[in-house]
XYZ file of C-alpha atoms in Angstrom:
740
model
C 67.794 25.175 -18.822
C 70.065 26.157 -15.991
C 67.198 27.737 -14.095
C 65.323 24.439 -13.796
C 66.175 22.533 -10.679
C 66.120 18.781 -10.251
C 63.218 19.310 -7.877
C 61.139 20.881 -10.648
C 61.930 18.033 -13.015
C 60.911 15.538 -10.354
C 57.660 17.229 -9.460
C 56.784 17.705 -13.119
C 57.415 14.037 -13.820
C 55.181 13.165 -10.898
C 52.503 15.427 -12.295
C 52.792 13.805 -15.717
C 52.281 10.429 -14.144
C 49.274 11.397 -12.058
C 47.443 14.122 -13.946
C 43.761 13.807 -14.682
C 41.422 15.356 -17.243
C 43.049 16.225 -20.573
C 46.440 15.264 -19.175
C 45.259 11.737 -18.347
C 47.412 9.125 -20.000
C 50.521 11.288 -20.009
C 52.403 8.535 -18.262
C 56.160 8.512 -18.476
C 56.793 7.419 -22.045
C 56.335 9.003 -25.440
C 52.980 10.697 -26.002
C 52.128 12.930 -28.959
C 49.086 14.878 -30.119
C 48.101 17.013 -33.066
C 47.331 20.684 -32.605
C 46.641 23.653 -34.879
C 49.442 23.433 -37.459
C 51.568 21.821 -34.737
C 52.430 18.486 -33.124
C 53.081 18.335 -29.379
C 55.228 15.705 -27.685
C 55.612 14.906 -23.977
C 57.311 12.097 -22.127
C 60.322 12.007 -24.453
C 63.849 11.431 -23.203
C 65.239 14.921 -22.413
C 67.985 16.054 -24.754
C 67.506 13.213 -27.217
C 66.212 13.663 -30.755
C 62.545 13.251 -31.542
C 61.585 12.676 -35.171
C 58.360 13.685 -36.893
C 57.341 11.860 -40.064
C 54.306 11.837 -42.298
C 53.295 8.740 -44.195
C 56.790 7.349 -43.812
C 58.613 10.504 -44.939
C 60.685 12.501 -42.443
C 59.259 15.975 -41.799
C 61.478 17.300 -39.018
C 63.471 16.350 -35.942
C 64.557 18.161 -32.790
C 65.910 17.488 -29.333
C 63.382 17.125 -26.537
C 63.479 19.806 -23.879
C 64.656 19.354 -20.321
C 61.204 18.192 -19.251
C 60.783 15.785 -22.159
C 58.640 18.062 -24.313
C 58.886 19.035 -27.974
C 56.775 21.144 -30.328
C 56.863 20.915 -34.127
C 55.446 24.066 -35.731
C 54.264 25.328 -39.122
C 52.888 21.987 -40.265
C 50.347 21.286 -42.984
C 46.998 20.190 -41.621
C 45.764 16.666 -42.102
C 46.543 13.155 -40.920
C 49.356 10.668 -41.261
C 51.836 12.164 -38.793
C 53.857 10.016 -36.375
C 56.491 10.772 -33.744
C 59.382 8.479 -32.874
C 62.303 8.492 -30.452
C 64.946 5.840 -30.068
C 64.216 3.618 -27.099
C 60.642 4.879 -26.682
C 59.073 3.669 -29.908
C 56.551 5.346 -32.171
C 53.314 7.176 -31.538
C 50.017 6.350 -33.150
C 48.867 8.298 -36.223
C 48.224 11.975 -35.514
C 46.078 14.577 -37.201
C 47.231 18.196 -37.413
C 44.338 20.638 -37.137
C 43.733 23.536 -39.517
C 43.738 27.152 -38.379
C 40.041 27.583 -39.153
C 38.007 29.188 -36.410
C 35.359 26.477 -36.456
C 36.571 23.603 -34.260
C 36.705 19.997 -35.495
C 34.266 19.052 -32.728
C 32.011 21.059 -30.450
C 32.077 18.388 -27.759
C 34.888 20.293 -26.029
C 32.416 22.998 -25.101
C 30.291 20.688 -22.965
C 32.865 20.586 -20.160
C 31.840 21.905 -16.765
C 33.813 24.801 -15.272
C 33.930 25.721 -11.595
C 31.187 28.120 -10.541
C 33.712 30.288 -8.787
C 37.362 29.744 -7.995
C 40.302 28.063 -9.695
C 40.216 25.353 -12.341
C 41.221 24.235 -15.821
C 39.568 24.539 -19.225
C 40.388 22.230 -22.136
C 40.799 23.670 -25.650
C 40.242 21.957 -29.006
C 43.695 20.323 -29.029
C 43.410 19.017 -25.466
C 45.545 21.754 -23.918
C 44.498 22.780 -20.412
C 44.380 26.468 -19.598
C 44.411 27.703 -16.001
C 41.346 29.792 -15.148
C 39.938 31.608 -12.167
C 36.217 32.397 -11.959
C 34.863 35.294 -9.901
C 31.107 35.572 -9.408
C 29.431 38.748 -8.149
C 27.273 36.764 -5.731
C 26.153 33.247 -4.795
C 25.766 30.907 -7.741
C 22.121 30.377 -6.834
C 21.478 34.092 -7.367
C 22.725 33.828 -10.944
C 23.049 33.413 -13.797
C 25.295 36.436 -14.386
C 26.473 38.213 -17.536
C 29.981 36.899 -18.311
C 33.238 38.673 -19.105
C 36.526 37.096 -20.177
C 39.968 38.517 -19.357
C 42.726 36.794 -21.298
C 46.503 37.318 -21.260
C 49.855 35.754 -20.431
C 50.147 37.503 -17.083
C 49.165 35.705 -13.865
C 45.466 36.423 -14.279
C 44.404 32.930 -13.194
C 46.299 33.161 -9.910
C 43.633 32.377 -7.300
C 45.607 34.216 -4.630
C 45.072 37.458 -6.519
C 45.002 38.142 -10.261
C 47.494 40.730 -11.487
C 44.686 42.587 -13.202
C 43.055 45.460 -11.355
C 40.019 45.523 -13.618
C 38.500 42.084 -12.942
C 37.442 42.866 -9.346
C 35.805 46.054 -10.614
C 33.785 44.106 -13.167
C 32.699 41.663 -10.480
C 31.553 44.553 -8.321
C 29.514 45.755 -11.301
C 27.628 42.455 -11.411
C 29.591 40.404 -13.920
C 30.945 36.881 -13.723
C 34.595 37.276 -14.697
C 36.698 34.419 -16.053
C 40.436 35.167 -15.868
C 42.549 32.970 -18.142
C 46.277 32.390 -18.478
C 47.339 31.913 -22.103
C 48.898 28.597 -23.089
C 52.477 28.205 -22.015
C 52.201 30.586 -19.046
C 51.686 29.944 -15.353
C 49.773 26.728 -14.796
C 48.473 26.557 -18.363
C 49.807 23.781 -20.578
C 51.370 24.226 -24.011
C 54.223 26.365 -25.296
C 54.081 30.151 -25.546
C 54.426 32.233 -28.697
C 53.540 35.891 -29.070
C 49.939 36.075 -30.334
C 50.151 33.028 -32.561
C 46.983 31.869 -34.299
C 46.584 28.980 -31.863
C 46.449 31.450 -28.992
C 43.555 33.293 -30.640
C 41.719 30.020 -31.249
C 42.176 29.153 -27.577
C 40.275 32.345 -26.847
C 37.522 31.214 -29.210
C 37.280 27.924 -27.309
C 37.201 29.651 -23.930
C 34.348 31.911 -25.036
C 32.272 29.026 -26.393
C 32.859 26.977 -23.251
C 32.069 29.802 -20.829
C 28.884 30.684 -22.727
C 27.515 27.188 -22.029
C 27.935 27.274 -18.247
C 24.744 27.244 -16.145
C 25.909 30.230 -14.083
C 26.213 32.396 -17.230
C 23.481 34.593 -18.688
C 23.918 35.419 -22.368
C 26.908 35.752 -24.634
C 30.404 36.559 -23.412
C 32.053 39.970 -23.420
C 35.768 40.659 -23.152
C 37.611 43.182 -21.010
C 41.203 44.097 -20.308
C 43.882 46.767 -20.516
C 47.094 46.536 -22.553
C 47.979 42.825 -22.922
C 44.423 41.898 -21.970
C 43.157 44.538 -24.406
C 45.308 43.517 -27.362
C 44.332 39.855 -26.953
C 40.686 40.823 -27.489
C 41.442 41.974 -31.028
C 43.019 38.643 -31.922
C 40.231 36.573 -30.388
C 37.387 38.671 -31.801
C 38.823 38.320 -35.309
C 38.186 34.542 -35.070
C 34.463 35.403 -34.753
C 33.324 33.149 -31.888
C 29.529 32.750 -32.238
C 29.004 33.403 -28.512
C 31.069 36.614 -28.332
C 28.872 39.586 -27.424
C 31.273 42.555 -27.525
C 34.856 43.627 -26.806
C 36.399 46.538 -24.884
C 40.106 46.752 -25.833
C 41.916 49.452 -23.834
C 45.460 50.848 -24.303
C 46.328 48.707 -27.304
C 48.647 48.703 -30.328
C 47.805 48.940 -34.021
C 50.923 47.292 -35.409
C 53.791 45.314 -33.949
C 56.334 47.685 -35.502
C 54.962 50.962 -34.132
C 55.840 49.911 -30.583
C 58.775 47.533 -31.031
C 60.459 49.177 -34.023
C 59.227 52.795 -34.243
C 60.531 54.189 -37.503
C 62.524 50.983 -37.944
C 64.567 51.599 -34.750
C 64.508 48.986 -31.980
C 62.760 50.240 -28.848
C 65.186 48.857 -26.283
C 63.134 50.423 -23.494
C 59.643 49.222 -22.642
C 58.979 47.098 -25.738
C 62.157 45.032 -25.656
C 62.035 44.688 -21.873
C 58.419 43.529 -22.139
C 59.518 40.824 -24.570
C 62.210 39.723 -22.122
C 59.599 39.507 -19.369
C 57.408 37.306 -21.562
C 60.354 34.978 -22.112
C 60.777 34.681 -18.344
C 57.040 34.216 -17.756
C 56.935 31.402 -20.303
C 59.651 29.334 -18.601
C 58.604 26.247 -16.621
C 57.669 27.478 -13.178
C 60.414 26.654 -10.705
C 62.019 28.168 -7.618
C 63.724 30.855 -9.709
C 61.920 30.848 -13.042
C 58.522 31.197 -14.638
C 55.519 32.562 -12.793
C 55.925 32.247 -9.042
C 52.293 31.561 -8.295
C 52.396 28.431 -10.457
C 55.427 27.111 -8.551
C 53.539 27.663 -5.306
C 50.636 25.599 -6.641
C 52.979 22.823 -7.716
C 54.542 22.763 -4.262
C 51.033 22.635 -2.830
C 50.231 19.473 -4.775
C 48.636 20.730 -8.001
C 49.630 17.814 -10.236
C 47.872 19.253 -13.288
C 49.906 22.437 -13.028
C 53.057 20.329 -12.662
C 52.237 18.235 -15.725
C 51.405 21.351 -17.713
C 54.993 22.603 -17.417
C 56.305 19.929 -19.797
C 55.974 22.025 -22.970
C 56.974 25.340 -21.405
C 60.577 24.622 -22.392
C 59.430 24.819 -26.031
C 58.325 28.460 -25.958
C 59.408 30.478 -28.980
C 62.503 32.574 -28.284
C 60.959 36.051 -28.540
C 64.310 37.804 -28.277
C 65.768 35.878 -31.186
C 62.514 36.361 -33.092
C 62.726 40.115 -32.507
C 66.289 40.227 -33.769
C 65.449 38.171 -36.865
C 62.580 40.440 -37.846
C 63.911 43.973 -37.663
C 62.725 44.336 -41.270
C 59.129 43.896 -42.339
C 58.299 40.323 -43.323
C 54.592 39.960 -44.106
C 54.471 36.292 -43.061
C 55.711 37.191 -39.591
C 54.501 40.751 -39.040
C 50.976 40.791 -40.464
C 49.492 38.024 -38.275
C 50.565 39.912 -35.131
C 49.541 43.392 -36.361
C 45.898 44.166 -35.500
C 45.577 46.683 -38.340
C 45.660 43.746 -40.780
C 42.722 41.813 -39.314
C 40.422 44.006 -37.203
C 38.202 44.322 -40.276
C 37.134 40.740 -39.441
C 35.655 41.819 -36.094
C 31.861 41.953 -36.333
C 30.770 42.449 -32.724
C 30.357 45.851 -31.020
C 33.628 47.511 -30.034
C 34.551 50.058 -27.374
C 38.213 51.081 -27.586
C 40.183 53.692 -25.655
C 43.817 54.769 -26.021
C 46.188 57.608 -25.124
C 48.332 59.624 -27.547
C 51.110 59.679 -24.965
C 50.812 56.114 -23.647
C 54.304 55.435 -22.298
C 54.021 51.696 -22.936
C 52.043 50.868 -26.077
C 52.673 54.244 -27.729
C 50.429 56.722 -29.536
C 49.527 54.839 -32.716
C 46.359 52.994 -31.688
C 44.043 55.552 -33.430
C 45.216 54.173 -36.786
C 42.829 51.269 -36.121
C 39.693 53.404 -36.388
C 39.503 53.311 -40.177
C 40.293 49.570 -40.197
C 37.234 48.487 -38.144
C 35.071 48.018 -41.223
C 33.321 44.824 -40.085
C 31.008 46.479 -37.553
C 28.929 49.660 -37.441
C 28.681 49.526 -33.643
C 32.031 50.984 -32.616
C 33.066 53.753 -30.256
C 36.496 55.177 -29.563
C 37.885 57.473 -26.892
C 41.296 59.120 -27.263
C 43.167 61.443 -24.949
C 46.589 62.472 -23.766
C 47.667 60.538 -20.701
C 49.445 57.520 -19.305
C 48.893 53.815 -19.841
C 46.031 53.432 -17.348
C 44.123 56.556 -18.349
C 41.934 54.431 -20.610
C 40.073 53.713 -17.348
C 39.965 57.316 -16.114
C 36.540 58.463 -14.831
C 35.166 59.956 -18.077
C 36.139 56.860 -20.057
C 35.099 54.443 -17.320
C 31.507 55.680 -17.428
C 31.209 55.105 -21.156
C 32.961 51.725 -20.860
C 30.424 50.707 -18.199
C 27.485 51.881 -20.321
C 28.785 49.884 -23.268
C 29.128 46.661 -21.255
C 25.678 47.036 -19.744
C 24.061 47.612 -23.130
C 25.907 45.080 -25.282
C 26.851 42.317 -22.841
C 24.431 42.432 -19.908
C 21.650 43.900 -22.088
C 20.216 45.998 -19.296
C 19.787 49.675 -18.541
C 23.078 51.119 -17.267
C 22.806 52.077 -13.619
C 25.777 52.195 -11.298
C 24.980 50.922 -7.836
C 25.744 53.131 -4.815
C 28.399 50.599 -3.817
C 30.138 50.904 -7.204
C 30.042 54.680 -7.113
C 31.316 54.686 -3.572
C 34.227 52.427 -4.526
C 35.513 54.764 -7.246
C 37.872 56.827 -5.037
C 39.497 53.688 -3.638
C 39.784 52.226 -7.143
C 41.614 55.231 -8.536
C 43.799 55.521 -5.489
C 44.946 51.925 -6.053
C 45.011 52.016 -9.835
C 46.790 55.304 -10.510
C 47.671 56.671 -7.085
C 45.297 59.652 -7.372
C 42.992 60.359 -4.445
C 39.556 61.933 -4.377
C 38.419 60.901 -7.877
C 34.764 60.079 -8.372
C 32.684 59.224 -11.411
C 31.000 62.005 -13.431
C 27.285 62.279 -14.050
C 26.273 60.188 -17.032
C 23.277 61.092 -19.241
C 22.986 57.510 -20.508
C 22.331 56.306 -16.971
C 19.579 58.899 -16.591
C 17.471 57.250 -19.286
C 14.308 55.534 -17.984
C 14.738 52.178 -19.743
C 16.995 49.912 -21.772
C 15.687 50.961 -25.191
C 16.038 54.672 -24.518
C 19.500 54.172 -23.019
C 20.587 52.151 -26.047
C 19.218 54.791 -28.409
C 20.972 57.566 -26.488
C 24.254 55.673 -26.491
C 24.085 54.911 -30.204
C 23.225 58.532 -30.969
C 26.664 59.584 -29.736
C 29.327 60.243 -32.327
C 31.692 57.269 -32.525
C 34.928 59.155 -31.845
C 35.349 61.088 -28.607
C 38.435 63.200 -27.925
C 39.136 64.182 -24.325
C 41.374 67.236 -24.579
C 43.865 68.480 -22.020
C 43.493 65.489 -19.721
C 44.893 66.711 -16.418
C 43.562 70.252 -16.694
C 39.939 69.632 -15.711
C 40.628 69.327 -11.981
C 43.720 69.482 -9.862
C 46.832 69.456 -12.076
C 47.849 66.003 -13.335
C 44.636 64.310 -12.204
C 42.908 62.380 -15.022
C 40.106 64.846 -15.709
C 39.862 66.494 -19.164
C 39.555 70.222 -19.710
C 37.069 69.819 -22.575
C 36.068 67.348 -25.274
C 35.072 67.063 -28.917
C 33.405 64.342 -30.976
C 33.529 63.205 -34.595
C 32.065 60.585 -36.908
C 35.449 59.115 -37.740
C 39.164 59.625 -37.197
C 41.089 61.458 -38.391
C 38.165 63.882 -38.681
C 37.047 64.510 -42.289
C 37.723 68.224 -41.768
C 41.373 67.703 -40.860
C 43.464 69.420 -43.529
C 47.247 69.242 -43.861
C 48.953 72.514 -42.923
C 52.648 73.147 -43.467
C 55.206 75.106 -41.521
C 58.486 75.441 -43.399
C 61.876 75.268 -41.690
C 63.699 78.504 -42.423
C 66.901 80.350 -41.607
C 67.452 81.413 -38.011
C 65.506 78.487 -36.574
C 62.168 79.810 -37.788
C 58.990 78.019 -38.883
C 57.119 79.946 -41.555
C 53.985 79.437 -43.657
C 55.945 79.748 -46.914
C 58.979 77.959 -48.313
C 61.986 79.905 -49.496
C 65.403 81.144 -48.567
C 68.699 79.365 -48.935
C 71.257 77.481 -46.918
C 71.289 74.629 -44.445
C 71.843 73.865 -40.775
C 73.746 71.027 -39.180
C 74.119 69.237 -35.843
C 76.327 66.545 -34.375
C 74.346 63.315 -34.128
C 74.805 62.147 -30.541
C 72.357 59.793 -28.781
C 74.289 60.289 -25.522
C 73.778 64.045 -25.440
C 70.675 63.623 -23.265
C 69.416 60.849 -20.969
C 67.787 57.953 -22.799
C 64.420 58.704 -21.157
C 62.778 61.635 -19.394
C 61.510 59.728 -16.352
C 63.480 57.692 -13.850
C 60.897 56.677 -11.227
C 58.525 53.730 -11.170
C 55.917 53.613 -13.911
C 53.062 52.551 -11.646
C 50.906 54.069 -8.927
C 53.534 54.161 -6.174
C 54.936 57.336 -4.668
C 55.609 59.799 -7.497
C 54.925 57.024 -9.997
C 54.276 57.967 -13.600
C 50.535 57.321 -13.296
C 50.134 59.546 -10.233
C 49.542 63.257 -9.849
C 53.029 63.541 -8.338
C 54.922 62.380 -11.416
C 58.047 64.435 -12.019
C 59.758 64.326 -15.386
C 63.418 65.079 -15.991
C 62.849 66.447 -19.473
C 66.202 67.774 -20.637
C 66.594 70.631 -23.099
C 68.074 69.906 -26.546
C 71.841 69.772 -26.171
C 73.837 72.586 -27.729
C 75.101 71.597 -31.164
C 73.395 68.167 -30.884
C 70.019 69.068 -32.396
C 68.221 71.445 -34.751
C 65.182 73.363 -33.560
C 62.656 75.580 -35.369
C 60.024 77.881 -33.880
C 56.923 79.443 -35.421
C 55.520 82.903 -34.910
C 52.800 83.232 -32.244
C 49.584 81.619 -33.449
C 46.842 84.092 -34.324
C 44.147 81.705 -33.093
C 43.725 78.355 -31.382
C 45.014 75.639 -33.708
C 43.619 72.131 -33.247
C 45.733 69.258 -34.565
C 43.917 65.906 -34.690
C 45.741 63.019 -36.293
C 49.269 62.037 -37.167
C 51.834 64.281 -38.840
C 55.251 64.290 -40.381
C 58.523 66.151 -40.655
C 59.726 66.254 -44.235
C 63.446 66.888 -44.064
C 66.131 67.168 -46.729
C 69.179 65.700 -45.031
C 72.750 64.639 -45.756
C 75.520 63.169 -43.654
C 78.855 61.453 -43.942
C 77.184 58.455 -42.258
C 75.481 55.853 -44.454
C 72.479 55.721 -42.133
C 71.241 57.991 -39.355
C 68.438 57.233 -36.899
C 66.389 60.399 -36.392
C 63.799 61.653 -33.923
C 61.442 64.579 -34.518
C 59.648 66.097 -31.529
C 56.824 68.638 -31.632
C 56.197 70.905 -28.651
C 54.072 73.928 -27.759
C 55.939 77.012 -26.592
C 53.256 78.784 -24.595
C 52.568 82.485 -24.039
C 53.640 82.122 -20.390
C 57.193 81.142 -21.408
C 56.780 77.436 -20.723
C 57.053 74.572 -23.184
C 54.833 71.472 -23.271
C 55.650 68.173 -24.972
C 53.112 67.093 -27.584
C 54.441 64.210 -29.707
C 57.459 62.517 -31.300
C 58.233 60.400 -34.344
C 61.196 58.343 -35.533
C 62.852 57.127 -38.708
C 65.907 55.132 -39.694
C 66.985 56.987 -42.845
C 67.811 53.796 -44.728
C 64.140 52.771 -44.194
C 62.814 55.933 -45.872
C 61.091 54.261 -48.854
C 57.337 54.570 -48.438
C 54.475 52.169 -48.942
C 52.616 54.148 -51.607
C 49.304 52.392 -51.041
C 49.197 53.214 -47.333
C 50.943 56.599 -47.261
C 49.452 60.043 -47.677
C 50.292 63.567 -46.610
C 50.606 63.685 -42.775
C 50.841 59.868 -42.621
C 53.929 58.478 -44.365
C 54.276 54.711 -43.883
C 57.710 53.208 -44.636
C 57.777 49.735 -46.185
C 60.464 48.561 -43.712
C 61.439 45.865 -46.221
C 65.094 44.909 -46.362
C 65.089 45.078 -50.154
C 63.900 48.715 -49.992
C 66.672 49.964 -47.719
C 68.737 52.800 -49.160
C 71.850 54.232 -47.584
C 72.524 57.952 -47.644
C 74.527 59.033 -50.667
C 77.731 60.896 -49.852
C 77.515 64.542 -50.850
C 73.825 64.388 -51.849
C 70.685 65.713 -50.183
C 68.016 63.078 -49.540
C 64.375 63.700 -48.639
C 63.087 61.749 -45.642
C 59.573 61.819 -44.200
C 59.604 61.176 -40.455
C 56.202 59.865 -39.274
C 54.904 61.617 -36.167
C 52.649 59.587 -33.889
C 49.057 60.707 -33.319
C 48.028 63.739 -31.318
C 44.809 65.468 -30.344
C 46.201 68.788 -29.168
C 44.827 72.325 -29.340
C 47.714 74.806 -29.520
C 46.580 77.978 -27.793
C 46.358 81.395 -29.382
C 49.676 83.145 -28.782
C 51.588 79.871 -28.506
C 54.319 78.902 -30.956
C 54.926 75.536 -32.587
C 58.379 74.072 -32.154
C 59.907 71.089 -33.930
C 63.255 69.608 -32.936
C 65.354 67.145 -34.933
C 67.916 65.039 -33.080
C 69.237 61.566 -32.407
C 66.611 59.297 -30.776
C 66.038 59.592 -27.030
C 65.304 62.009 -24.232
C 61.621 62.747 -24.877
C 59.890 59.537 -23.736
C 59.371 58.168 -20.201
C 60.244 54.492 -20.782
C 60.940 54.135 -24.505
C 64.672 54.051 -25.189
C 66.922 53.559 -28.206
C 70.195 52.214 -26.867
C 71.131 50.648 -30.197
C 70.600 53.722 -32.352
C 72.690 53.835 -35.522
C 75.412 54.841 -36.446
C 78.339 54.372 -34.104
C 80.178 57.592 -33.361
C 78.900 61.156 -33.685
C 78.696 62.139 -37.376
C 77.344 65.480 -38.509
C 73.854 65.664 -40.011
C 72.775 68.591 -42.171
C 69.291 69.785 -43.078
C 68.508 71.902 -46.159
C 65.821 74.589 -45.999
C 65.620 76.147 -49.440
C 62.931 76.837 -52.001
C 64.085 73.842 -54.040
C 64.622 71.604 -51.013
C 61.876 72.715 -48.625
C 61.970 70.940 -45.290
C 58.610 71.299 -43.546
C 56.450 70.232 -40.620
C 53.031 68.992 -41.760
C 50.157 68.576 -39.300
C 46.405 67.850 -39.787
C 44.522 70.926 -38.596
C 40.797 71.044 -37.796
C 39.483 74.582 -38.185
C 36.856 75.867 -35.782
C 37.822 73.732 -32.795
C 38.893 75.975 -29.934
C 40.214 75.255 -26.462
C 38.011 75.803 -23.431
C 39.123 77.220 -20.118
C 42.370 78.906 -19.137
C 45.822 77.850 -20.225
C 46.664 74.694 -18.207
C 49.205 74.944 -15.434
C 52.753 73.804 -16.084
C 52.792 70.905 -15.425
C 49.169 69.779 -15.623
C 48.620 67.669 -18.732
C 49.011 63.938 -18.175
C 51.721 62.338 -20.257
C 52.912 65.733 -21.465
C 55.873 67.051 -19.459
C 56.275 70.809 -19.223
C 59.422 72.904 -18.735
C 60.631 76.488 -19.062
C 61.371 77.358 -22.663
C 64.982 78.102 -23.510
C 65.930 79.653 -26.879
C 68.068 77.496 -29.129
C 70.560 78.450 -31.841
C 71.141 76.123 -34.769
C 74.594 75.450 -36.120
C 75.359 76.594 -39.667
C 76.118 73.888 -42.234
C 79.808 73.391 -42.870
C 80.945 75.065 -39.671
C 82.123 73.389 -36.479
């Protein structure tokens, strides 16, 4: 690797020679060990071939990395493996471990961890993970209820974890263990995106932490985004000492964020993958995680030795490119929807319909959590960090107190007093405090637990941003249900008709057309930073540049004013009869609310690559079409023929006000998301796309409507709703098919 300097190689070699603990014996010279469906090699001659055999038969061979490491993957479990390299000889017999949750030996869990501060934890295969322990007080005042935060970011950095949530948990009285995943920072091993071994590492961390003398009770998990998603993977391995999980701002499926509708998200998702590639490099002056390089320079020989296998990280960019179509062997193990039914501990999950990073598809997990009856979900509009907004924070705290600490929830004056500073740092919004909480008013643990469990499992915070000053994370009102989508949600159709109208009935004749042009608007609708800095996306000063549909480059349809408030809770779809001279067209459907005051508010979008239009019949139903995304199911558009496509809309929990009008716009992908982009949208050029709207070919918008749910309070200001840009409405005229 060009980014690795000779100095890094030298210091890593020195670390290999002098490491202690699990790295002891990694002297210069060939060393190999069995892992979960893998064999790991260190001390090989860089660039020279290493061979893996089993009982005398060659299994595989590869060149050792620049630091003398090699990883053989996807191996059958069992013994009889050996590694050889010319000039360095042959290893002893190795045993490859199975992917079962139960470890081959529990002796690993007897290791002693630091009671505060930085250290290393050894997993079942001997890999050392960097950890940082934060106690809420002196060790002699413990033991303390434990929480684990686990991701590939620099969480274990003793100079300051990247996470903003761990210090909050410590303030609340928890011992927090921050862990860097294998292959990142100072942790040993080679990185791969949510591989099984990574989940089993989490199992081992939980079982080890639970046995520490400064810990009271079983271990809970906390974290937002990366640290939230990892909880789902770890909890599915069912560690015996796991108490509960609190995944926030997570995904349901790898495809709904990386390949929405089968179209590569070259914005946040692809850039995130690139960042993980960089983070997984051996830490050097210009590569990997900087804090690890600082530790190596400061004499941390274990960290230096642990870099040896970082060169063997899986190439996530190449993996992304290879798997643009659905391949069960690759996609299912990294898609939480396929395994959250194995989670048996209590769950508190919160997500945003308009999360600019992970996207608005997390609510699909609700019906998949069948392994536990103790589960609570909070959904709202908002940005990535709004899963920790005040209303959600209070319930998150109650949950942790009841199911991890097992004590009556009661926020200390210090914790309450720290809330304004927390939100100022976290989302750049000043003056936010925590709301009154009826659970915390209960006199004892039993009554608090009963009150908490009496709440309906699904909580919807509506019009987040309208309950206080505009764009501050305070909801206007809320609703609650037993499940999601609510049982009372019924599909309602609005048919696309002549003159750009949406009507309750199908009919009419004719078609409209537009020129497909992904460059007709900016790729995204936000150009500032996505954090809490000045005018950042998470702040109350966020300013969107939400461009109008370009003339002739889109089709738009508008309903009559609504006679009453119309609550839409769930996903949706645009069923469109289309044709084009192109063989494939990537499409985006966007639903907005055109308000009585003449303004227009974004609600939700959905995407589809037309060649990926075949549906998974077992998973699809009206309002929730699910394409198979299999290569064998791809179908090009047929020249001169109309084809029905069902564009999946992501989830929403929006109440359209009486007097408002629904609007749906069909266009090339782009322009309606803050950081999602589609720079590789297909096809090349600007072909025309036509849409039929007849009685025989009825294109329609279908949304799940819950009758009886009405908005509370006045119409929100424009802008006010978090994650939902607002602009002045401008009328739009569709182009007639066959003209222009």
